[in-house]
Amino acid sequence: MSLPLYIHGSSDVGRQRAQNEDSFRVAAQPDGSRLLVVCDGMGGHEAGEVASQVASDRLVEVLATSPSDNPPAAIYQAFVEANQAVLDAVVTRGAPGMGTTGVIAWVMSSRCYVGWVGDSRLYQFRAGGLIERTRDHTRVAQLITHGILTAEEARNHPDAHVLVQALGGSPGVQKSFKPEVWTEPLELRSGDVVLLCSDGLYDLIEDHELYRLIEGRDYQDAVERLIQTANERGGADNITVILLVAGQPEVPRTAKGPQEARRETLPDGMPMLAPEPAVQAEPAPEPRKRVPAAPVVPAARAEAEPAGRSGRRVPLWWVLATGILTMGVGIALGLGAGNTASPPAPVQGPSATVESDGGTAQDAGVARTPAPAPSGESRVTESGGK
């Protein structure tokens, strides 16, 4: 079952040109295929108009008689013969430099074969998106390809429309003449849109705007809408458009429903978590009152234990009292001893250092009870510290 094709073309002089040098053809071929052609002439003084007409007529004539077993080769040969027809017209009319661009779409049911020379374009849209577009044969396009210019810089470049290939034209253009033909066809689906146009359209309408202007419109109304928009934006050049809609007469609308925010979900296999108990909100705490801090009473200084010893510390008053008592006992014994012989010198024990508030005081120790002398006398030597 063949795919129905809805095709419409139109051309407008624009707002700033006195004559229309564009030309287009929508032709039914003997085998039932459709041939779509857009040419944009150059040269001025009617030379461009002649070149575009001569080229478009010759392209249709050649392809009408070409075998359909190798469409890309047939399109290439048609461009070669159209180029020669323009060069012949240059000699006949005496108009050196006369030339034209050319873009072809040869549609055989759901297959669309494409070829072009110059900067007239073909676009293919599907579901509102641009999926194919021809490459301009211009000087700035070459600079973009080699990374010398960006697309934005090229748009306003003074050489934006200086062609490096054309049908006819200057000897320099002819030197590099080589039609570009895609070896594989575009595969058309129902709802696809194919647009052919001259630079008078795309100079004023960005690629991303084209589909938005025509979606939801009848194919004939869509063509007029594009031309009208280019004229509203200045119409600086001739404007030519051919539109093909496959399978239906209206340009399909793109889905523009509101996009919901993406919600994350737990991965499959994640164990279910028990809900946490609801926590009641606690009342706000009352402002805290300042309470004056209680005065800190320093603890009584403890007496230090003697160096090198462990155990309980001995208070200084106890040591002094013991020393006084010892002295008293010694005096009493001395008075009662009378004529008792003096005992041998006592043996000194290790001295002890006692820490007090004012420093240190040395105590030679308490005299031990002496051993009885042979004569029966005893002596006590008192030793006090300073």
Tab-separated table of C-alpha atoms in Angstrom:
chain	number	residue	atom	x	y	z
A	1	MET	CA	0.000	0.000	0.000
A	2	SER	CA	1.496	3.334	-1.109
A	3	LEU	CA	1.892	6.227	1.309
A	4	PRO	CA	-0.345	9.211	0.396
A	5	LEU	CA	1.642	12.404	-0.216
A	6	TYR	CA	0.288	15.943	0.308
A	7	ILE	CA	2.492	18.467	-1.521
A	8	HIS	CA	2.218	22.209	-1.972
A	9	GLY	CA	4.688	24.835	-3.230
A	10	SER	CA	4.722	28.626	-3.512
A	11	SER	CA	7.154	31.456	-4.271
A	12	ASP	CA	7.087	35.131	-3.275
A	13	VAL	CA	9.186	38.077	-4.406
A	14	GLY	CA	9.621	39.305	-0.818
A	15	ARG	CA	9.620	42.914	0.383
A	16	GLN	CA	12.903	44.248	-0.972
A	17	ARG	CA	13.355	42.759	-4.460
A	18	ALA	CA	11.899	44.023	-7.714
A	19	GLN	CA	11.788	40.600	-9.374
A	20	ASN	CA	11.651	36.989	-8.350
A	21	GLU	CA	14.722	34.995	-9.397
A	22	ASP	CA	13.535	31.812	-7.631
A	23	SER	CA	11.892	28.961	-9.488
A	24	PHE	CA	10.257	25.703	-8.311
A	25	ARG	CA	8.634	22.616	-9.794
A	26	VAL	CA	6.285	19.938	-8.395
A	27	ALA	CA	6.041	17.319	-11.127
A	28	ALA	CA	4.374	13.919	-11.357
A	29	GLN	CA	6.659	11.466	-13.131
A	30	PRO	CA	5.438	8.773	-15.553
A	31	ASP	CA	6.112	6.038	-12.973
A	32	GLY	CA	3.886	7.774	-10.376
A	33	SER	CA	6.784	9.254	-8.388
A	34	ARG	CA	6.943	12.940	-7.477
A	35	LEU	CA	9.767	15.312	-8.276
A	36	LEU	CA	10.235	18.438	-6.143
A	37	VAL	CA	12.729	21.111	-7.293
A	38	VAL	CA	13.729	24.524	-5.898
A	39	CYS	CA	16.230	26.802	-7.720
A	40	ASP	CA	17.484	30.210	-6.597
A	41	GLY	CA	18.931	32.259	-9.480
A	42	MET	CA	21.747	34.794	-9.345
A	43	GLY	CA	23.211	37.330	-11.716
A	44	GLY	CA	20.696	40.198	-11.697
A	45	HIS	CA	19.085	41.982	-14.646
A	46	GLU	CA	16.807	38.976	-15.235
A	47	ALA	CA	19.826	36.712	-15.612
A	48	GLY	CA	19.126	34.952	-12.317
A	49	GLU	CA	15.491	34.423	-13.232
A	50	VAL	CA	16.501	32.870	-16.552
A	51	ALA	CA	19.097	30.615	-14.944
A	52	SER	CA	16.663	29.224	-12.351
A	53	GLN	CA	13.993	28.533	-14.980
A	54	VAL	CA	16.402	26.881	-17.406
A	55	ALA	CA	17.868	24.678	-14.642
A	56	SER	CA	14.560	23.591	-13.091
A	57	ASP	CA	13.058	22.748	-16.491
A	58	ARG	CA	16.077	20.685	-17.511
A	59	LEU	CA	16.155	18.768	-14.192
A	60	VAL	CA	12.524	17.690	-14.656
A	61	GLU	CA	13.083	16.711	-18.307
A	62	VAL	CA	16.112	14.558	-17.578
A	63	LEU	CA	14.567	12.726	-14.617
A	64	ALA	CA	11.308	12.121	-16.491
A	65	THR	CA	13.207	9.893	-18.884
A	66	SER	CA	15.741	8.408	-16.432
A	67	PRO	CA	15.492	4.782	-15.293
A	68	SER	CA	14.396	4.420	-11.674
A	69	ASP	CA	16.725	1.526	-10.846
A	70	ASN	CA	19.458	3.920	-9.627
A	71	PRO	CA	17.884	7.220	-8.517
A	72	PRO	CA	21.077	8.750	-6.981
A	73	ALA	CA	22.987	8.308	-10.244
A	74	ALA	CA	20.061	9.712	-12.220
A	75	ILE	CA	19.913	12.813	-9.985
A	76	TYR	CA	23.646	13.368	-10.367
A	77	GLN	CA	23.392	13.144	-14.160
A	78	ALA	CA	20.403	15.506	-14.159
A	79	PHE	CA	22.471	18.148	-12.342
A	80	VAL	CA	25.325	17.751	-14.816
A	81	GLU	CA	22.948	18.332	-17.759
A	82	ALA	CA	21.193	21.237	-16.020
A	83	ASN	CA	24.562	22.853	-15.396
A	84	GLN	CA	25.390	22.601	-19.108
A	85	ALA	CA	21.997	24.056	-20.037
A	86	VAL	CA	22.697	27.136	-17.890
A	87	LEU	CA	26.175	27.555	-19.391
A	88	ASP	CA	24.611	27.400	-22.876
A	89	ALA	CA	22.118	30.093	-21.856
A	90	VAL	CA	24.993	32.301	-20.677
A	91	VAL	CA	26.456	32.223	-24.205
A	92	THR	CA	23.073	32.718	-25.907
A	93	ARG	CA	21.996	35.644	-23.722
A	94	GLY	CA	25.385	37.183	-23.172
A	95	ALA	CA	25.116	37.189	-19.383
A	96	PRO	CA	28.450	36.074	-17.876
A	97	GLY	CA	28.254	34.886	-14.287
A	98	MET	CA	24.593	33.864	-14.593
A	99	GLY	CA	23.876	30.860	-12.387
A	100	THR	CA	21.533	29.198	-9.929
A	101	THR	CA	21.336	26.833	-7.000
A	102	GLY	CA	19.262	23.661	-7.120
A	103	VAL	CA	17.839	21.113	-4.640
A	104	ILE	CA	15.871	17.988	-5.617
A	105	ALA	CA	13.655	15.546	-3.718
A	106	TRP	CA	12.606	12.552	-5.842
A	107	VAL	CA	9.869	10.786	-3.863
A	108	MET	CA	8.974	7.189	-4.632
A	109	SER	CA	6.246	6.157	-2.202
A	110	SER	CA	8.022	6.040	1.176
A	111	ARG	CA	11.525	6.681	-0.206
A	112	CYS	CA	12.904	10.152	-0.842
A	113	TYR	CA	16.147	10.586	-2.816
A	114	VAL	CA	17.991	13.881	-2.331
A	115	GLY	CA	20.619	15.877	-4.235
A	116	TRP	CA	21.677	19.535	-4.361
A	117	VAL	CA	24.115	22.152	-5.633
A	118	GLY	CA	24.504	25.469	-3.806
A	119	ASP	CA	22.693	26.653	-0.662
A	120	SER	CA	19.001	25.937	-1.241
A	121	ARG	CA	18.004	23.467	1.476
A	122	LEU	CA	15.979	20.362	2.284
A	123	TYR	CA	14.760	19.542	5.835
A	124	GLN	CA	13.122	16.388	7.151
A	125	PHE	CA	11.053	16.550	10.365
A	126	ARG	CA	9.599	13.670	12.356
A	127	ALA	CA	7.371	14.151	15.410
A	128	GLY	CA	8.400	17.774	15.446
A	129	GLY	CA	12.125	17.048	15.478
A	130	LEU	CA	14.650	17.827	12.750
A	131	ILE	CA	16.318	14.588	11.671
A	132	GLU	CA	17.996	15.545	8.342
A	133	ARG	CA	19.204	18.711	6.606
A	134	THR	CA	21.349	19.357	3.547
A	135	ARG	CA	24.767	21.033	3.867
A	136	ASP	CA	25.274	24.414	2.207
A	137	HIS	CA	27.881	24.737	-0.562
A	138	THR	CA	29.134	28.130	0.646
A	139	ARG	CA	32.444	29.570	1.774
A	140	VAL	CA	31.302	30.055	5.375
A	141	ALA	CA	29.989	26.473	5.536
A	142	GLN	CA	33.500	25.318	4.679
A	143	LEU	CA	34.923	27.572	7.397
A	144	ILE	CA	32.491	26.056	9.926
A	145	THR	CA	33.464	22.535	8.841
A	146	HIS	CA	37.137	23.332	9.444
A	147	GLY	CA	36.402	24.951	12.817
A	148	ILE	CA	37.429	28.452	11.703
A	149	LEU	CA	33.960	29.958	12.292
A	150	THR	CA	31.072	29.114	14.602
A	151	ALA	CA	27.505	28.881	13.286
A	152	GLU	CA	26.656	32.190	14.995
A	153	GLU	CA	29.661	33.953	13.482
A	154	ALA	CA	28.799	32.575	10.055
A	155	ARG	CA	25.248	33.926	10.139
A	156	ASN	CA	26.337	37.561	9.865
A	157	HIS	CA	29.547	36.955	7.961
A	158	PRO	CA	29.931	39.056	4.769
A	159	ASP	CA	30.618	35.865	2.774
A	160	ALA	CA	27.551	34.054	4.133
A	161	HIS	CA	26.143	33.506	0.630
A	162	VAL	CA	29.288	33.271	-1.424
A	163	LEU	CA	28.792	29.961	-3.267
A	164	VAL	CA	31.545	27.456	-3.930
A	165	GLN	CA	29.236	25.402	-6.185
A	166	ALA	CA	26.431	26.392	-8.536
A	167	LEU	CA	24.739	25.494	-11.806
A	168	GLY	CA	26.455	27.920	-14.214
A	169	GLY	CA	28.090	30.862	-12.478
A	170	SER	CA	31.697	32.040	-12.572
A	171	PRO	CA	34.650	29.994	-13.861
A	172	GLY	CA	35.879	29.596	-10.267
A	173	VAL	CA	32.579	27.997	-9.234
A	174	GLN	CA	32.635	25.741	-12.263
A	175	LYS	CA	36.102	24.580	-11.373
A	176	SER	CA	34.805	22.993	-8.152
A	177	PHE	CA	31.443	21.876	-9.567
A	178	LYS	CA	30.383	18.512	-8.160
A	179	PRO	CA	26.736	17.802	-7.259
A	180	GLU	CA	26.160	16.269	-3.818
A	181	VAL	CA	23.734	13.348	-3.794
A	182	TRP	CA	22.907	11.085	-0.860
A	183	THR	CA	23.388	7.446	-1.812
A	184	GLU	CA	20.611	6.226	0.486
A	185	PRO	CA	17.067	7.616	0.480
A	186	LEU	CA	15.241	9.216	3.385
A	187	GLU	CA	12.711	6.705	4.682
A	188	LEU	CA	9.348	8.442	5.132
A	189	ARG	CA	6.772	7.506	7.737
A	190	SER	CA	3.221	8.727	8.102
A	191	GLY	CA	3.386	12.198	9.628
A	192	ASP	CA	6.878	13.013	8.358
A	193	VAL	CA	7.371	16.467	6.862
A	194	VAL	CA	9.827	17.333	4.071
A	195	LEU	CA	10.564	21.010	3.405
A	196	LEU	CA	12.501	22.455	0.446
A	197	CYS	CA	13.289	26.187	0.435
A	198	SER	CA	15.523	28.984	-0.790
A	199	ASP	CA	17.708	31.097	1.500
A	200	GLY	CA	15.043	33.826	1.576
A	201	LEU	CA	13.214	31.635	4.111
A	202	TYR	CA	15.916	30.262	6.398
A	203	ASP	CA	17.837	33.535	6.569
A	204	LEU	CA	14.919	34.958	8.548
A	205	ILE	CA	13.580	31.867	10.329
A	206	GLU	CA	15.828	29.725	12.504
A	207	ASP	CA	15.831	25.962	12.017
A	208	HIS	CA	14.290	25.381	15.459
A	209	GLU	CA	11.400	27.752	14.625
A	210	LEU	CA	10.281	26.149	11.369
A	211	TYR	CA	8.180	23.300	12.718
A	212	ARG	CA	6.650	25.362	15.499
A	213	LEU	CA	5.232	27.748	12.874
A	214	ILE	CA	3.490	25.034	10.864
A	215	GLU	CA	2.432	22.305	13.294
A	216	GLY	CA	-1.291	21.582	13.331
A	217	ARG	CA	-1.827	23.432	10.026
A	218	ASP	CA	-3.076	22.127	6.707
A	219	TYR	CA	-0.153	21.548	4.321
A	220	GLN	CA	-1.184	24.426	2.024
A	221	ASP	CA	-1.768	26.834	4.899
A	222	ALA	CA	1.586	25.836	6.372
A	223	VAL	CA	3.412	27.010	3.241
A	224	GLU	CA	1.689	30.382	3.315
A	225	ARG	CA	2.426	30.734	7.028
A	226	LEU	CA	6.172	30.308	6.444
A	227	ILE	CA	6.269	32.837	3.612
A	228	GLN	CA	4.179	35.313	5.604
A	229	THR	CA	6.529	35.039	8.603
A	230	ALA	CA	9.621	35.659	6.449
A	231	ASN	CA	7.955	38.761	4.967
A	232	GLU	CA	6.952	39.997	8.414
A	233	ARG	CA	10.612	39.794	9.403
A	234	GLY	CA	11.771	41.942	6.498
A	235	GLY	CA	11.406	39.817	3.359
A	236	ALA	CA	14.947	40.716	2.303
A	237	ASP	CA	15.069	38.139	-0.522
A	238	ASN	CA	12.807	36.027	-2.700
A	239	ILE	CA	11.080	33.285	-0.684
A	240	THR	CA	10.298	29.848	-2.112
A	241	VAL	CA	8.843	26.890	-0.186
A	242	ILE	CA	7.708	23.359	-1.080
A	243	LEU	CA	6.136	21.297	1.715
A	244	LEU	CA	5.384	17.558	1.674
A	245	VAL	CA	3.399	15.844	4.440
A	246	ALA	CA	3.372	12.042	4.303
A	247	GLY	CA	0.200	10.100	5.080
A	248	GLN	CA	-2.064	13.012	6.123
A	249	PRO	CA	-2.944	16.561	5.013
A	250	GLU	CA	-2.113	18.257	8.318
A	251	VAL	CA	1.286	18.818	9.859
A	252	PRO	CA	1.233	16.718	13.064
A	253	ARG	CA	1.346	18.489	16.379
A	254	THR	CA	4.097	17.756	18.833
A	255	ALA	CA	3.227	16.682	22.382
A	256	LYS	CA	3.351	19.767	24.577
A	257	GLY	CA	1.574	18.595	27.719
A	258	PRO	CA	2.860	19.814	31.078
A	259	GLN	CA	5.782	17.768	32.303
A	260	GLU	CA	5.392	16.359	35.801
A	261	ALA	CA	8.298	16.581	38.148
A	262	ARG	CA	10.169	13.292	38.289
A	263	ARG	CA	9.556	11.442	41.538
A	264	GLU	CA	12.127	9.085	42.951
A	265	THR	CA	10.882	5.682	44.137
A	266	LEU	CA	12.453	3.028	46.298
A	267	PRO	CA	14.188	0.282	44.350
A	268	ASP	CA	12.516	-3.099	44.055
A	269	GLY	CA	13.342	-5.440	46.940
A	270	MET	CA	13.798	-2.657	49.471
A	271	PRO	CA	12.377	-3.917	52.828
A	272	MET	CA	9.353	-2.028	54.059
A	273	LEU	CA	10.125	0.194	57.015
A	274	ALA	CA	7.733	0.482	60.004
A	275	PRO	CA	6.355	3.992	60.260
A	276	GLU	CA	7.872	6.035	63.050
A	277	PRO	CA	5.456	7.050	65.882
A	278	ALA	CA	4.219	10.572	65.669
A	279	VAL	CA	6.105	12.872	67.983
A	280	GLN	CA	4.066	15.572	69.664
A	281	ALA	CA	5.588	18.964	69.597
A	282	GLU	CA	7.019	19.974	72.966
A	283	PRO	CA	6.048	23.371	74.405
A	284	ALA	CA	8.608	26.037	73.954
A	285	PRO	CA	10.908	26.237	77.014
A	286	GLU	CA	10.558	29.242	79.295
A	287	PRO	CA	13.356	31.737	79.268
A	288	ARG	CA	16.097	30.638	81.591
A	289	LYS	CA	16.746	32.784	84.690
A	290	ARG	CA	20.204	33.747	85.613
A	291	VAL	CA	21.142	32.293	89.034
A	292	PRO	CA	24.244	33.806	90.646
A	293	ALA	CA	26.924	31.254	91.092
A	294	ALA	CA	27.665	30.169	94.710
A	295	PRO	CA	30.995	31.425	96.012
A	296	VAL	CA	33.704	28.847	95.871
A	297	VAL	CA	35.322	28.249	99.287
A	298	PRO	CA	38.841	26.949	98.909
A	299	ALA	CA	39.476	23.644	100.655
A	300	ALA	CA	41.845	23.545	103.649
A	301	ARG	CA	45.312	22.911	102.523
A	302	ALA	CA	46.315	19.396	103.423
A	303	GLU	CA	49.636	18.708	105.029
A	304	ALA	CA	52.062	17.063	102.707
A	305	GLU	CA	53.368	13.695	103.486
A	306	PRO	CA	57.098	13.313	104.144
A	307	ALA	CA	59.187	12.921	101.008
A	308	GLY	CA	59.830	9.364	100.084
A	309	ARG	CA	57.056	8.040	102.395
A	310	SER	CA	53.518	6.969	101.838
A	311	GLY	CA	50.582	6.764	104.247
A	312	ARG	CA	48.854	9.392	106.420
A	313	ARG	CA	50.380	12.853	106.846
A	314	VAL	CA	51.405	13.971	110.430
A	315	PRO	CA	50.281	17.487	111.513
A	316	LEU	CA	53.054	19.892	112.479
A	317	TRP	CA	51.501	20.653	115.912
A	318	TRP	CA	51.702	16.979	116.789
A	319	VAL	CA	55.392	16.878	115.998
A	320	LEU	CA	56.070	20.002	118.130
A	321	ALA	CA	54.006	18.722	121.056
A	322	THR	CA	55.795	15.414	120.972
A	323	GLY	CA	59.148	17.176	120.981
A	324	ILE	CA	58.225	19.362	124.020
A	325	LEU	CA	56.915	16.384	125.923
A	326	THR	CA	60.078	14.476	125.180
A	327	MET	CA	62.205	17.363	126.406
A	328	GLY	CA	60.219	17.521	129.650
A	329	VAL	CA	60.655	13.822	130.265
A	330	GLY	CA	64.358	14.120	129.562
A	331	ILE	CA	64.815	16.970	132.040
A	332	ALA	CA	62.967	15.084	134.734
A	333	LEU	CA	65.056	11.998	134.221
A	334	GLY	CA	68.226	14.082	134.277
A	335	LEU	CA	67.399	15.638	137.606
A	336	GLY	CA	66.660	12.293	139.124
A	337	ALA	CA	69.666	10.600	137.801
A	338	GLY	CA	72.075	12.467	139.976
A	339	ASN	CA	75.425	10.955	139.723
A	340	THR	CA	74.548	8.460	137.042
A	341	ALA	CA	77.301	8.016	134.438
A	342	SER	CA	76.746	9.495	130.972
A	343	PRO	CA	75.519	6.973	128.404
A	344	PRO	CA	77.255	6.507	125.149
A	345	ALA	CA	76.324	8.811	122.212
A	346	PRO	CA	72.973	7.980	120.785
A	347	VAL	CA	72.593	6.569	117.325
A	348	GLN	CA	70.966	9.119	114.947
A	349	GLY	CA	68.059	7.880	112.924
A	350	PRO	CA	67.272	9.086	109.431
A	351	SER	CA	66.093	12.688	109.288
A	352	ALA	CA	62.563	13.471	108.200
A	353	THR	CA	61.438	16.503	106.194
A	354	VAL	CA	58.057	17.888	107.121
A	355	GLU	CA	56.286	20.299	104.745
A	356	SER	CA	54.613	23.246	106.423
A	357	ASP	CA	52.958	26.419	105.228
A	358	GLY	CA	56.131	28.441	105.610
A	359	GLY	CA	58.623	26.051	104.077
A	360	THR	CA	60.412	23.011	105.451
A	361	ALA	CA	61.721	22.131	108.898
A	362	GLN	CA	64.203	19.370	109.637
A	363	ASP	CA	63.770	16.992	112.578
A	364	ALA	CA	66.736	14.796	113.540
A	365	GLY	CA	64.319	12.315	114.904
A	366	VAL	CA	63.458	11.199	118.397
A	367	ALA	CA	66.391	9.743	120.365
A	368	ARG	CA	66.028	6.052	120.875
A	369	THR	CA	66.323	4.606	124.394
A	370	PRO	CA	70.060	4.018	124.839
A	371	ALA	CA	71.484	0.729	125.863
A	372	PRO	CA	72.649	0.662	129.599
A	373	ALA	CA	76.287	1.587	130.075
A	374	PRO	CA	78.546	-0.772	132.033
A	375	SER	CA	78.731	1.750	134.889
A	376	GLY	CA	74.924	1.804	135.194
A	377	GLU	CA	74.562	5.462	134.005
A	378	SER	CA	72.379	6.638	131.050
A	379	ARG	CA	72.393	9.814	128.954
A	380	VAL	CA	69.802	11.329	126.648
A	381	THR	CA	70.940	13.739	123.995
A	382	GLU	CA	68.208	16.104	122.761
A	383	SER	CA	68.347	17.294	119.257
A	384	GLY	CA	65.947	19.842	117.876
A	385	GLY	CA	65.516	21.240	114.426
A	386	LYS	CA	65.650	24.850	113.372
